[in-house]
Amino acid sequence: MDSLLLHVCCAPDGTVPWEALRDEGYDVTPYWYGANIFPEDEERRRREALLALCRVMGREPVLGGTPPDGWETAVRDLAAEPEGGRRCALCFALQLDGAAEAAEKLGIGLLCTTLTISPHKDAALINRIGAEAASRRGLRWLERVFRKGNGFVRSVARSKAMGLYRQTYCGCRYSIRTEVRT
């Protein structure tokens, strides 16, 4: 059984990919970044949802990432970018670099992400960034597009059935779809 570090962007998006990979025979270790999540209360709610998913799946997560101010500093010059633009690509890179670093430290040679379950994200870009992050650390990248086969729809149903918190925006202050961004 191959060990795999699965970058889990959020608990709802982690449901279907984690189950699919487990069913394929992978020994899945979940990794969560979280430094991009705003505000702090939202980060706490999402982390608690991840911990709930991990309890159901019987695994402890690896909680990683830079402090939120480090993430903010990294993306500051891209604040005006539209959702799905260069800021998001940099955010994916920060998250997947963190996951690759964690995998290397844990001696796990295979890396994947749940980010490709979203119909709002560029799966080809995510897989390219993930492959680059893995390669820099001598790891293998498992390319997947989890939204195929109604993966996203199934993840919504699965997370609701599990009672997991479902957020209404990607995570960072710039992705909030309201006028108040404090």
mmCIF file of C-alpha atoms in Angstrom:
data_model
loop_
_atom_site.group_PDB
_atom_site.id
_atom_site.type_symbol
_atom_site.label_atom_id
_atom_site.label_comp_id
_atom_site.label_asym_id
_atom_site.label_seq_id
_atom_site.Cartn_x
_atom_site.Cartn_y
_atom_site.Cartn_z
ATOM 1 C CA MET A 1 0.000 0.000 0.000
ATOM 2 C CA ASP A 2 1.512 3.333 -1.079
ATOM 3 C CA SER A 3 1.531 6.134 1.471
ATOM 4 C CA LEU A 4 0.135 9.406 0.158
ATOM 5 C CA LEU A 5 0.002 12.885 1.651
ATOM 6 C CA LEU A 6 -3.311 14.435 0.645
ATOM 7 C CA HIS A 7 -3.458 18.221 0.753
ATOM 8 C CA VAL A 8 -7.015 18.856 1.993
ATOM 9 C CA CYS A 9 -8.160 22.399 1.232
ATOM 10 C CA CYS A 10 -11.291 21.988 3.394
ATOM 11 C CA ALA A 11 -13.252 19.163 4.983
ATOM 12 C CA PRO A 12 -16.169 19.120 2.502
ATOM 13 C CA ASP A 13 -13.811 18.967 -0.472
ATOM 14 C CA GLY A 14 -11.830 16.256 1.287
ATOM 15 C CA THR A 15 -14.666 13.745 1.568
ATOM 16 C CA VAL A 16 -14.872 12.232 -1.918
ATOM 17 C CA PRO A 17 -11.152 12.442 -2.805
ATOM 18 C CA TRP A 18 -10.054 10.863 0.474
ATOM 19 C CA GLU A 19 -12.565 8.036 0.156
ATOM 20 C CA ALA A 20 -11.636 7.468 -3.512
ATOM 21 C CA LEU A 21 -7.918 7.320 -2.775
ATOM 22 C CA ARG A 22 -8.457 5.035 0.202
ATOM 23 C CA ASP A 23 -10.610 2.770 -1.970
ATOM 24 C CA GLU A 24 -7.793 2.711 -4.560
ATOM 25 C CA GLY A 25 -5.541 1.312 -1.837
ATOM 26 C CA TYR A 26 -3.598 4.384 -0.751
ATOM 27 C CA ASP A 27 -2.645 4.928 2.883
ATOM 28 C CA VAL A 28 -3.816 8.556 3.119
ATOM 29 C CA THR A 29 -2.340 11.111 5.507
ATOM 30 C CA PRO A 30 -4.290 14.404 5.438
ATOM 31 C CA TYR A 31 -2.425 17.717 5.342
ATOM 32 C CA TRP A 32 -4.072 21.089 5.965
ATOM 33 C CA TYR A 33 -2.504 24.485 5.295
ATOM 34 C CA GLY A 34 -5.000 27.048 6.635
ATOM 35 C CA ALA A 35 -2.793 30.173 6.596
ATOM 36 C CA ASN A 36 -4.871 31.650 3.770
ATOM 37 C CA ILE A 37 -8.180 31.415 5.648
ATOM 38 C CA PHE A 38 -9.755 34.695 6.783
ATOM 39 C CA PRO A 39 -10.979 35.750 9.283
ATOM 40 C CA GLU A 40 -9.545 33.874 12.256
ATOM 41 C CA ASP A 41 -12.972 32.566 13.314
ATOM 42 C CA GLU A 42 -13.464 31.104 9.830
ATOM 43 C CA GLU A 43 -10.080 29.383 10.027
ATOM 44 C CA ARG A 44 -11.106 27.852 13.362
ATOM 45 C CA ARG A 45 -14.436 26.594 11.968
ATOM 46 C CA ARG A 46 -12.742 25.028 8.952
ATOM 47 C CA ARG A 47 -10.009 23.434 11.066
ATOM 48 C CA GLU A 48 -12.656 21.965 13.392
ATOM 49 C CA ALA A 49 -14.528 20.569 10.377
ATOM 50 C CA LEU A 50 -11.297 18.991 9.136
ATOM 51 C CA LEU A 51 -10.688 17.432 12.540
ATOM 52 C CA ALA A 52 -14.242 16.025 12.468
ATOM 53 C CA LEU A 53 -13.594 14.486 9.036
ATOM 54 C CA CYS A 54 -10.309 13.051 10.282
ATOM 55 C CA ARG A 55 -12.088 11.424 13.233
ATOM 56 C CA VAL A 56 -14.557 9.780 10.842
ATOM 57 C CA MET A 57 -11.720 8.622 8.588
ATOM 58 C CA GLY A 58 -9.615 7.450 11.540
ATOM 59 C CA ARG A 59 -6.524 9.561 10.835
ATOM 60 C CA GLU A 60 -4.752 12.459 12.503
ATOM 61 C CA PRO A 61 -4.083 15.426 10.222
ATOM 62 C CA VAL A 62 -0.791 17.157 9.636
ATOM 63 C CA LEU A 63 -1.504 20.825 10.332
ATOM 64 C CA GLY A 64 0.928 23.012 8.440
ATOM 65 C CA GLY A 65 1.303 26.324 6.741
ATOM 66 C CA THR A 66 2.948 29.615 7.461
ATOM 67 C CA PRO A 67 1.453 32.091 9.902
ATOM 68 C CA PRO A 68 -1.381 34.099 8.298
ATOM 69 C CA ASP A 69 0.776 37.230 8.161
ATOM 70 C CA GLY A 70 3.330 35.311 6.065
ATOM 71 C CA TRP A 71 0.621 34.341 3.583
ATOM 72 C CA GLU A 72 -0.653 37.932 3.487
ATOM 73 C CA THR A 73 2.848 39.233 2.801
ATOM 74 C CA ALA A 74 3.327 36.728 -0.026
ATOM 75 C CA VAL A 75 0.117 37.706 -1.851
ATOM 76 C CA ARG A 76 -0.082 41.400 -0.926
ATOM 77 C CA ASP A 77 1.018 42.675 -4.352
ATOM 78 C CA LEU A 78 -1.705 40.559 -5.990
ATOM 79 C CA ALA A 79 -4.607 41.803 -3.861
ATOM 80 C CA ALA A 80 -6.353 43.418 -6.851
ATOM 81 C CA GLU A 81 -6.202 40.243 -8.944
ATOM 82 C CA PRO A 82 -9.573 38.686 -9.782
ATOM 83 C CA GLU A 83 -10.584 35.398 -8.223
ATOM 84 C CA GLY A 84 -8.909 32.660 -10.260
ATOM 85 C CA GLY A 85 -6.009 34.931 -11.257
ATOM 86 C CA ARG A 86 -2.336 35.107 -10.322
ATOM 87 C CA ARG A 87 -3.051 35.459 -6.593
ATOM 88 C CA CYS A 88 -4.854 32.113 -6.610
ATOM 89 C CA ALA A 89 -1.988 30.455 -8.502
ATOM 90 C CA LEU A 90 0.453 31.770 -5.894
ATOM 91 C CA CYS A 91 -1.839 30.575 -3.095
ATOM 92 C CA PHE A 92 -1.976 27.083 -4.643
ATOM 93 C CA ALA A 93 1.823 27.102 -4.859
ATOM 94 C CA LEU A 94 2.205 28.141 -1.207
ATOM 95 C CA GLN A 95 -0.193 25.423 -0.073
ATOM 96 C CA LEU A 96 1.276 22.671 -2.239
ATOM 97 C CA ASP A 97 4.876 23.644 -1.405
ATOM 98 C CA GLY A 98 3.913 23.346 2.258
ATOM 99 C CA ALA A 99 2.372 19.947 1.609
ATOM 100 C CA ALA A 100 5.465 18.773 -0.288
ATOM 101 C CA GLU A 101 7.698 19.920 2.560
ATOM 102 C CA ALA A 102 5.531 18.017 5.054
ATOM 103 C CA ALA A 103 5.541 14.886 2.879
ATOM 104 C CA GLU A 104 9.329 15.011 2.613
ATOM 105 C CA LYS A 105 9.717 15.384 6.401
ATOM 106 C CA LEU A 106 7.342 12.469 6.989
ATOM 107 C CA GLY A 107 9.049 10.255 4.415
ATOM 108 C CA ILE A 108 5.910 10.083 2.263
ATOM 109 C CA GLY A 109 6.889 9.991 -1.405
ATOM 110 C CA LEU A 110 3.518 10.649 -3.027
ATOM 111 C CA LEU A 111 1.475 13.857 -2.987
ATOM 112 C CA CYS A 112 -2.032 14.818 -4.162
ATOM 113 C CA THR A 113 -4.603 17.563 -3.480
ATOM 114 C CA THR A 114 -8.361 17.909 -3.095
ATOM 115 C CA LEU A 115 -8.336 21.337 -4.797
ATOM 116 C CA THR A 116 -9.336 19.787 -8.130
ATOM 117 C CA ILE A 117 -12.783 18.853 -6.855
ATOM 118 C CA SER A 118 -13.955 22.450 -7.213
ATOM 119 C CA PRO A 119 -15.679 23.397 -10.473
ATOM 120 C CA HIS A 120 -14.398 26.943 -9.831
ATOM 121 C CA LYS A 121 -10.691 26.088 -9.961
ATOM 122 C CA ASP A 122 -8.312 25.380 -12.852
ATOM 123 C CA ALA A 123 -7.474 21.685 -12.372
ATOM 124 C CA ALA A 124 -4.721 21.692 -15.021
ATOM 125 C CA LEU A 125 -2.997 24.618 -13.288
ATOM 126 C CA ILE A 126 -3.330 22.973 -9.881
ATOM 127 C CA ASN A 127 -1.903 19.686 -11.147
ATOM 128 C CA ARG A 128 1.008 21.510 -12.834
ATOM 129 C CA ILE A 129 1.807 23.470 -9.660
ATOM 130 C CA GLY A 130 1.499 20.317 -7.565
ATOM 131 C CA ALA A 131 3.790 18.343 -9.864
ATOM 132 C CA GLU A 132 6.384 21.127 -9.688
ATOM 133 C CA ALA A 133 6.183 21.281 -5.879
ATOM 134 C CA ALA A 134 6.556 17.505 -5.625
ATOM 135 C CA SER A 135 9.429 17.389 -8.110
ATOM 136 C CA ARG A 136 11.432 20.040 -6.234
ATOM 137 C CA ARG A 137 11.443 17.720 -3.209
ATOM 138 C CA GLY A 138 12.020 14.472 -5.088
ATOM 139 C CA LEU A 139 8.413 13.335 -4.622
ATOM 140 C CA ARG A 140 5.866 11.932 -7.047
ATOM 141 C CA TRP A 141 2.665 13.818 -7.847
ATOM 142 C CA LEU A 142 -0.593 11.898 -8.216
ATOM 143 C CA GLU A 143 -2.552 13.824 -10.829
ATOM 144 C CA ARG A 144 -6.284 13.731 -10.262
ATOM 145 C CA VAL A 145 -9.315 15.790 -11.260
ATOM 146 C CA PHE A 146 -11.735 14.884 -8.495
ATOM 147 C CA ARG A 147 -14.657 16.890 -9.878
ATOM 148 C CA LYS A 148 -15.021 14.335 -12.694
ATOM 149 C CA GLY A 149 -17.903 11.905 -12.293
ATOM 150 C CA ASN A 150 -19.927 14.452 -10.326
ATOM 151 C CA GLY A 151 -17.253 14.516 -7.635
ATOM 152 C CA PHE A 152 -18.186 17.991 -6.456
ATOM 153 C CA VAL A 153 -21.912 17.177 -6.268
ATOM 154 C CA ARG A 154 -21.128 13.979 -4.377
ATOM 155 C CA SER A 155 -18.850 15.903 -1.978
ATOM 156 C CA VAL A 156 -21.672 18.333 -1.181
ATOM 157 C CA ALA A 157 -24.028 15.454 -0.394
ATOM 158 C CA ARG A 158 -21.377 13.556 1.557
ATOM 159 C CA SER A 159 -20.334 16.538 3.670
ATOM 160 C CA LYS A 160 -23.973 17.380 4.443
ATOM 161 C CA ALA A 161 -24.598 13.779 5.499
ATOM 162 C CA MET A 162 -21.550 13.982 7.778
ATOM 163 C CA GLY A 163 -22.692 17.311 9.243
ATOM 164 C CA LEU A 164 -19.508 19.104 8.185
ATOM 165 C CA TYR A 165 -19.341 22.889 8.082
ATOM 166 C CA ARG A 166 -19.609 24.104 4.468
ATOM 167 C CA GLN A 167 -18.103 27.495 3.741
ATOM 168 C CA THR A 168 -19.428 30.013 1.208
ATOM 169 C CA TYR A 169 -16.100 31.260 -0.195
ATOM 170 C CA CYS A 170 -12.686 29.848 -1.045
ATOM 171 C CA GLY A 171 -10.980 31.151 2.051
ATOM 172 C CA CYS A 172 -8.876 34.275 1.765
ATOM 173 C CA ARG A 173 -10.040 37.810 2.480
ATOM 174 C CA TYR A 174 -10.041 38.540 -1.249
ATOM 175 C CA SER A 175 -12.417 35.695 -2.080
ATOM 176 C CA ILE A 176 -15.183 36.888 0.252
ATOM 177 C CA ARG A 177 -18.099 37.923 -1.935
ATOM 178 C CA THR A 178 -19.361 40.721 0.305
ATOM 179 C CA GLU A 179 -18.491 44.385 0.555
ATOM 180 C CA VAL A 180 -17.164 44.056 4.108
ATOM 181 C CA ARG A 181 -13.543 42.879 4.124
ATOM 182 C CA THR A 182 -12.134 43.694 7.525
#
